C-alpha cells in the first residue's frame, strides 16, 4: 500500500487560480503563488490529502509551452515560493504532484533557440522530431518540425534521443531535490514513447519511495500505459464521460458497464477519476439536472479508483468550454468569496462529507467491486474489504426508490451521509434512496461507523444536500440561467429582453413571490451579459440569496413560482422562434405541452 492508494486529489491550475497574465513577458517575478497558502487549509477541510498542481514552470502563455524546466514561472514567483508551498502542504499531511510536460517544449526553450540560430550546425537538431531544413512554418523559421496537436508553438521532443532522456530524468531529480515533490502527472502521455516512460519509471523508483507517475491518456487500452513497468496510473476519461452522460441520459447501465470493462482492463491498479478538469467543462455546467451533482460525486468517491476535485467545482461553479479559449475553465478565484462554504454551500458540504467518509472507510480505497442492483435510474454496488461490506446506492430519478439489497454479516447499517439506520434481516437490507441522491451504507458494528456518523450533522444543516438550495433559491437560479441561456442563444439584447419580459409576465401570474424573485435573478444574470451566469446560478449566488430573502418576506398568492418559471421558459422559446420565422399553431402547442424545466432549458440552448 502506498500513499496514493488512499489519496483524494485537489487539482489546481495555478496560472488561472492565481490570476496570472495570459502572456509571459519575462520582465521579472511576481509572487502570486503565495495566494495559494490559504487554500491549503481549505483543501484539508474538504478532505483532500493530495494536490495535483500545474503547469508551473517558465513558459510563454498557458504553461504547456515550457521555456525553462528548472525555473518557476515568473508570473507565479520564484523557486523558493514553490519550495515553501510544498513544505506547507507536507506539514498538513498533503502530498504534491506537479505537471511534467515532457512531450514537447515551447519555442523559447534553449535547445530550440539554438536550432534557430545555428540551423544544421546546432548540436540540438536531434533533440526534436523530424527537423527539416527544407521546410518552413507560419513563424518563418526556415525549417519545419513535428509538434503536438498541430500547434507549432509546441515542439515535439525526440524522446528516443539519449541526451533528451538524460536531460528529462535530471529534471525529475532536480524537482525532487529542490521542491520535495511526491510525483508527476505526465502531460500528453498517450503520445509519449514507451521506452521513455520506462526510463521515467526507473527514475521514480530511484528518487523517492512511492514516487507516483500518472499519465494523461484519453482513449485506448489504459493497461498499455498503467502497469508495473511504465506508469502507476492514468486519467480515467472513460469514467469521466460515463458519469455525466449516464446521469443526463438516465442511464446507469453506461456507468456500470464502463466500471466492469475498466476493472477487467486495469486489474489491481487504480485509475485517476475525475468529473471535470482544466480541459473540460465544469460538471455543474454539464449536468442537465443540477441535483445530479450529488449522485455523480457519490459515485466519484466510491467507485474503484482515486478521486479528484478540480478547484472551484466543490462550490458548484459553472465553466463552459469556448471555441478558442479555455479561460472560463481556469478562472481566478478568491477564497474569501467562499468563506464558510462547508457550512453554507450544500455542494461544498457534500464534498467535505465524502472526503471524511473516504478517509475513514478503507473499503473505498481497497475493496473489491460487486454490482448489486442496476436499472436505468437506480444503481447499487458494494465494496468489500477485510470482511467489511460497504454498500453504495444512487438514484437519478425525481422520485424516491426502495431497494432490497444483500448485506454483510452485521446487524445494522448506518448511512454515512444522512445518518439513517437500517436493520439487516435475513442477510438483506431495505433502504429508501432519496430522489436525485444516494447514500453510503456502513456496517454499524465497524469501528469506522462512529467516526463517520459523528460528521453527519453538517450535511443536514446545509439543506439536506439540495444542491440548488431552498425552493426560492432554486427558482431564482432557474430564472437566471434561463435568461442567460436565452441571451447566449440569440446573441442579441432585443432577443434577451423579449425573453425576459415574457418570463416575468408569466411569473407575475404566479404571485408576488414569483415576481420579486424573477426580477432579482433576471437582473443579476443580464446586467453584464453572460458573465454573471455562474454567480446567479450557483447555490450561493448573491442574486439567488437576495431573491430568496424577498420571497420569504412576501406571501405566495395565485400559484407557485415553479409554474411561473415553466411558463416563462415556454414564452421565451416562442419569442425566439418568432424571431427566426413563422410559428404555426402546432409549433406553439409543442412548446406549451412541454412542462419539464430541464427539457425547456435544453431547447433554449439548441438555438445557438
Tab-separated table of N, CA, C and O in Angstrom, residues 54-116:
chain	number	residue	atom	x	y	z
A	54	UNK	N	-0.353	22.287	-11.657
A	54	UNK	CA	0.465	22.517	-12.835
A	54	UNK	C	-0.375	23.033	-13.990
A	54	UNK	O	-1.609	23.050	-13.915
A	55	UNK	N	0.335	23.514	-15.021
A	55	UNK	CA	1.792	23.607	-15.142
A	55	UNK	C	2.357	24.761	-14.324
A	55	UNK	O	1.652	25.721	-14.046
A	56	UNK	N	3.626	24.650	-13.964
A	56	UNK	CA	4.245	25.593	-13.044
A	56	UNK	C	5.475	26.295	-13.592
A	56	UNK	O	5.826	27.379	-13.105
A	57	UNK	N	6.123	25.723	-14.578
A	57	UNK	CA	7.459	26.219	-14.924
A	57	UNK	C	7.412	27.231	-16.073
A	57	UNK	O	6.424	27.327	-16.806
A	58	UNK	N	8.485	27.989	-16.153
A	58	UNK	CA	8.547	29.130	-17.067
A	58	UNK	C	8.050	28.762	-18.456
A	58	UNK	O	8.474	27.773	-19.052
A	59	UNK	N	7.116	29.564	-18.953
A	59	UNK	CA	6.530	29.302	-20.259
A	59	UNK	C	6.060	30.614	-20.873
A	59	UNK	O	6.085	31.669	-20.232
A	60	UNK	N	5.583	30.521	-22.099
A	60	UNK	CA	5.172	31.709	-22.838
A	60	UNK	C	3.765	32.144	-22.451
A	60	UNK	O	3.496	33.326	-22.256
A	61	UNK	N	2.847	31.179	-22.354
A	61	UNK	CA	1.448	31.542	-22.165
A	61	UNK	C	0.733	30.643	-21.188
A	61	UNK	O	0.805	30.828	-19.970
A	62	UNK	N	0.033	29.627	-21.703
A	62	UNK	CA	-0.821	28.792	-20.852
A	62	UNK	C	-0.050	27.812	-19.984
A	62	UNK	O	-0.628	27.158	-19.123
A	63	UNK	N	1.257	27.689	-20.179
A	63	UNK	CA	2.072	26.874	-19.288
A	63	UNK	C	2.587	25.595	-19.886
A	63	UNK	O	3.531	24.994	-19.354
A	64	UNK	N	1.998	25.160	-20.996
A	64	UNK	CA	2.409	23.895	-21.594
A	64	UNK	C	3.406	24.078	-22.729
A	64	UNK	O	3.775	23.110	-23.384
A	65	UNK	N	3.868	25.301	-22.941
A	65	UNK	CA	4.926	25.572	-23.911
A	65	UNK	C	6.177	25.982	-23.126
A	65	UNK	O	6.569	27.134	-23.079
A	66	UNK	N	6.804	24.989	-22.477
A	66	UNK	CA	7.847	25.232	-21.481
A	66	UNK	C	9.056	25.948	-22.067
A	66	UNK	O	9.570	25.596	-23.127
A	67	UNK	N	9.519	26.945	-21.319
A	67	UNK	CA	10.741	27.677	-21.652
A	67	UNK	C	11.913	27.221	-20.800
A	67	UNK	O	13.049	27.149	-21.275
A	68	UNK	N	11.648	26.908	-19.517
A	68	UNK	CA	12.703	26.501	-18.590
A	68	UNK	C	12.110	25.544	-17.563
A	68	UNK	O	11.250	25.932	-16.775
A	69	UNK	N	12.551	24.288	-17.584
A	69	UNK	CA	12.012	23.266	-16.683
A	69	UNK	C	12.474	23.437	-15.243
A	69	UNK	O	11.924	22.798	-14.339
A	70	UNK	N	13.465	24.243	-15.018
A	70	UNK	CA	14.039	24.336	-13.681
A	70	UNK	C	13.764	25.681	-13.013
A	70	UNK	O	14.370	26.003	-11.995
A	71	UNK	N	12.825	26.434	-13.551
A	71	UNK	CA	12.526	27.766	-13.008
A	71	UNK	C	11.020	27.950	-12.921
A	71	UNK	O	10.308	27.794	-13.923
A	72	UNK	N	10.507	28.243	-11.733
A	72	UNK	CA	9.088	28.536	-11.592
A	72	UNK	C	8.728	29.718	-12.478
A	72	UNK	O	9.486	30.689	-12.590
A	73	UNK	N	7.580	29.640	-13.118
A	73	UNK	CA	7.138	30.730	-13.992
A	73	UNK	C	7.140	32.045	-13.219
A	73	UNK	O	6.573	32.141	-12.129
A	74	UNK	N	7.803	33.059	-13.793
A	74	UNK	CA	7.931	34.341	-13.114
A	74	UNK	C	6.600	34.995	-12.808
A	74	UNK	O	6.518	35.846	-11.906
A	75	UNK	N	5.556	34.622	-13.528
A	75	UNK	CA	4.222	35.160	-13.228
A	75	UNK	C	3.678	34.612	-11.919
A	75	UNK	O	2.726	35.156	-11.360
A	76	UNK	N	4.263	33.494	-11.439
A	76	UNK	CA	3.831	32.881	-10.192
A	76	UNK	C	4.788	33.145	-9.033
A	76	UNK	O	4.377	33.134	-7.870
A	77	UNK	N	6.061	33.349	-9.336
A	77	UNK	CA	7.031	33.589	-8.282
A	77	UNK	C	8.383	33.016	-8.632
A	77	UNK	O	8.741	32.901	-9.807
A	78	UNK	N	9.148	32.628	-7.610
A	78	UNK	CA	10.455	32.026	-7.833
A	78	UNK	C	10.482	30.638	-7.198
A	78	UNK	O	9.515	30.202	-6.563
A	79	UNK	N	11.597	29.939	-7.367
A	79	UNK	CA	11.687	28.567	-6.865
A	79	UNK	C	11.473	28.472	-5.363
A	79	UNK	O	10.914	27.487	-4.855
A	80	UNK	N	11.893	29.490	-4.638
A	80	UNK	CA	11.713	29.475	-3.186
A	80	UNK	C	10.225	29.465	-2.825
A	80	UNK	O	9.822	28.843	-1.835
A	81	UNK	N	9.398	30.143	-3.624
A	81	UNK	CA	7.951	30.146	-3.375
A	81	UNK	C	7.385	28.738	-3.499
A	81	UNK	O	6.545	28.308	-2.690
A	82	UNK	N	7.821	28.012	-4.526
A	82	UNK	CA	7.313	26.656	-4.726
A	82	UNK	C	7.809	25.719	-3.624
A	82	UNK	O	7.053	24.870	-3.138
A	83	UNK	N	9.049	25.880	-3.222
A	83	UNK	CA	9.589	25.060	-2.134
A	83	UNK	C	8.784	25.265	-0.849
A	83	UNK	O	8.439	24.306	-0.150
A	84	UNK	N	8.458	26.530	-0.548
A	84	UNK	CA	7.674	26.828	0.656
A	84	UNK	C	6.260	26.249	0.547
A	84	UNK	O	5.730	25.716	1.530
A	85	UNK	N	5.673	26.351	-0.631
A	85	UNK	CA	4.319	25.839	-0.807
A	85	UNK	C	4.269	24.330	-0.557
A	85	UNK	O	3.395	23.838	0.167
A	86	UNK	N	5.186	23.596	-1.149
A	86	UNK	CA	5.205	22.145	-0.967
A	86	UNK	C	5.449	21.800	0.505
A	86	UNK	O	4.802	20.891	1.056
A	87	UNK	N	6.357	22.529	1.148
A	87	UNK	CA	6.642	22.258	2.564
A	87	UNK	C	5.405	22.485	3.423
A	87	UNK	O	5.112	21.699	4.341
A	88	UNK	N	4.650	23.556	3.141
A	88	UNK	CA	3.431	23.828	3.903
A	88	UNK	C	2.386	22.742	3.678
A	88	UNK	O	1.649	22.367	4.603
A	89	UNK	N	2.307	22.246	2.469
A	89	UNK	CA	1.386	21.143	2.188
A	89	UNK	C	1.779	19.902	2.978
A	89	UNK	O	0.929	19.229	3.585
A	90	UNK	N	3.062	19.598	2.978
A	90	UNK	CA	3.537	18.422	3.708
A	90	UNK	C	3.268	18.557	5.211
A	90	UNK	O	2.972	17.561	5.889
A	91	UNK	N	3.370	19.781	5.730
A	91	UNK	CA	3.079	19.998	7.154
A	91	UNK	C	1.635	19.640	7.486
A	91	UNK	O	1.322	19.234	8.610
A	92	UNK	N	0.756	19.776	6.503
A	92	UNK	CA	-0.661	19.454	6.696
A	92	UNK	C	-0.984	18.026	6.266
A	92	UNK	O	-2.161	17.644	6.219
A	93	UNK	N	0.026	17.247	5.936
A	93	UNK	CA	-0.198	15.872	5.526
A	93	UNK	C	-0.708	15.734	4.106
A	93	UNK	O	-1.349	14.732	3.762
A	94	UNK	N	-0.438	16.739	3.268
A	94	UNK	CA	-0.918	16.758	1.887
A	94	UNK	C	0.248	16.523	0.937
A	94	UNK	O	1.253	17.242	0.974
A	95	UNK	N	0.148	15.517	0.102
A	95	UNK	CA	1.166	15.238	-0.911
A	95	UNK	C	0.986	16.165	-2.113
A	95	UNK	O	-0.116	16.680	-2.352
A	96	UNK	N	2.056	16.332	-2.884
A	96	UNK	CA	2.024	17.255	-4.027
A	96	UNK	C	2.647	16.599	-5.245
A	96	UNK	O	3.765	16.089	-5.175
A	97	UNK	N	1.904	16.616	-6.366
A	97	UNK	CA	2.476	16.193	-7.644
A	97	UNK	C	2.373	17.357	-8.626
A	97	UNK	O	1.454	18.178	-8.555
A	98	UNK	N	3.342	17.427	-9.524
A	98	UNK	CA	3.424	18.515	-10.496
A	98	UNK	C	3.142	18.014	-11.908
A	98	UNK	O	3.215	16.819	-12.192
A	99	UNK	N	2.855	18.947	-12.791
A	99	UNK	CA	2.699	18.637	-14.209
A	99	UNK	C	4.076	18.475	-14.848
A	99	UNK	O	4.913	19.383	-14.770
A	100	UNK	N	4.310	17.353	-15.502
A	100	UNK	CA	5.535	17.128	-16.259
A	100	UNK	C	5.238	17.192	-17.751
A	100	UNK	O	4.670	16.255	-18.309
A	101	UNK	N	5.603	18.290	-18.376
A	101	UNK	CA	5.312	18.489	-19.800
A	101	UNK	C	6.563	18.088	-20.579
A	101	UNK	O	7.387	18.927	-20.951
A	102	UNK	N	6.696	16.795	-20.837
A	102	UNK	CA	7.925	16.261	-21.413
A	102	UNK	C	7.775	15.794	-22.859
A	102	UNK	O	8.744	15.354	-23.463
A	103	UNK	N	6.583	15.895	-23.409
A	103	UNK	CA	6.398	15.521	-24.814
A	103	UNK	C	6.879	16.606	-25.758
A	103	UNK	O	7.333	16.324	-26.869
A	104	UNK	N	6.811	17.846	-25.314
A	104	UNK	CA	7.162	18.974	-26.175
A	104	UNK	C	7.677	20.129	-25.321
A	104	UNK	O	7.481	20.162	-24.100
A	105	UNK	N	8.332	21.072	-25.970
A	105	UNK	CA	8.762	22.307	-25.310
A	105	UNK	C	8.155	23.494	-26.058
A	105	UNK	O	7.549	23.332	-27.119
A	106	UNK	N	8.342	24.668	-25.484
A	106	UNK	CA	7.989	25.885	-26.197
A	106	UNK	C	9.110	26.298	-27.136
A	106	UNK	O	10.218	25.746	-27.121
A	107	UNK	N	8.840	27.265	-27.949
A	107	UNK	CA	9.833	27.760	-28.928
A	107	UNK	C	10.928	28.587	-28.262
A	107	UNK	O	11.972	28.822	-28.870
A	108	UNK	N	10.701	28.995	-27.011
A	108	UNK	CA	11.737	29.757	-26.296
A	108	UNK	C	12.667	28.859	-25.496
A	108	UNK	O	13.559	29.362	-24.793
A	109	UNK	N	12.484	27.549	-25.570
A	109	UNK	CA	13.372	26.622	-24.876
A	109	UNK	C	14.764	26.680	-25.499
A	109	UNK	O	14.915	26.834	-26.716
A	110	UNK	N	15.804	26.539	-24.662
A	110	UNK	CA	17.169	26.805	-25.126
A	110	UNK	C	17.566	25.949	-26.329
A	110	UNK	O	18.258	26.426	-27.246
A	111	UNK	N	17.137	24.692	-26.365
A	111	UNK	CA	17.534	23.809	-27.464
A	111	UNK	C	16.931	24.275	-28.788
A	111	UNK	O	17.594	24.253	-29.837
A	112	UNK	N	15.679	24.683	-28.758
A	112	UNK	CA	15.051	25.153	-29.986
A	112	UNK	C	15.658	26.480	-30.434
A	112	UNK	O	15.869	26.704	-31.635
A	113	UNK	N	15.951	27.355	-29.486
A	113	UNK	CA	16.584	28.635	-29.839
A	113	UNK	C	17.931	28.409	-30.507
A	113	UNK	O	18.318	29.138	-31.433
A	114	UNK	N	18.639	27.396	-30.058
A	114	UNK	CA	19.943	27.086	-30.658
A	114	UNK	C	19.783	26.634	-32.102
A	114	UNK	O	20.593	26.990	-32.985
A	115	UNK	N	18.722	25.860	-32.380
A	115	UNK	CA	18.482	25.424	-33.758
A	115	UNK	C	18.130	26.624	-34.630
A	115	UNK	O	18.590	26.731	-35.785
A	116	UNK	N	17.346	27.534	-34.103
A	116	UNK	CA	17.014	28.734	-34.867
A	116	UNK	C	18.272	29.517	-35.236
A	116	UNK	O	18.382	30.053	-36.347
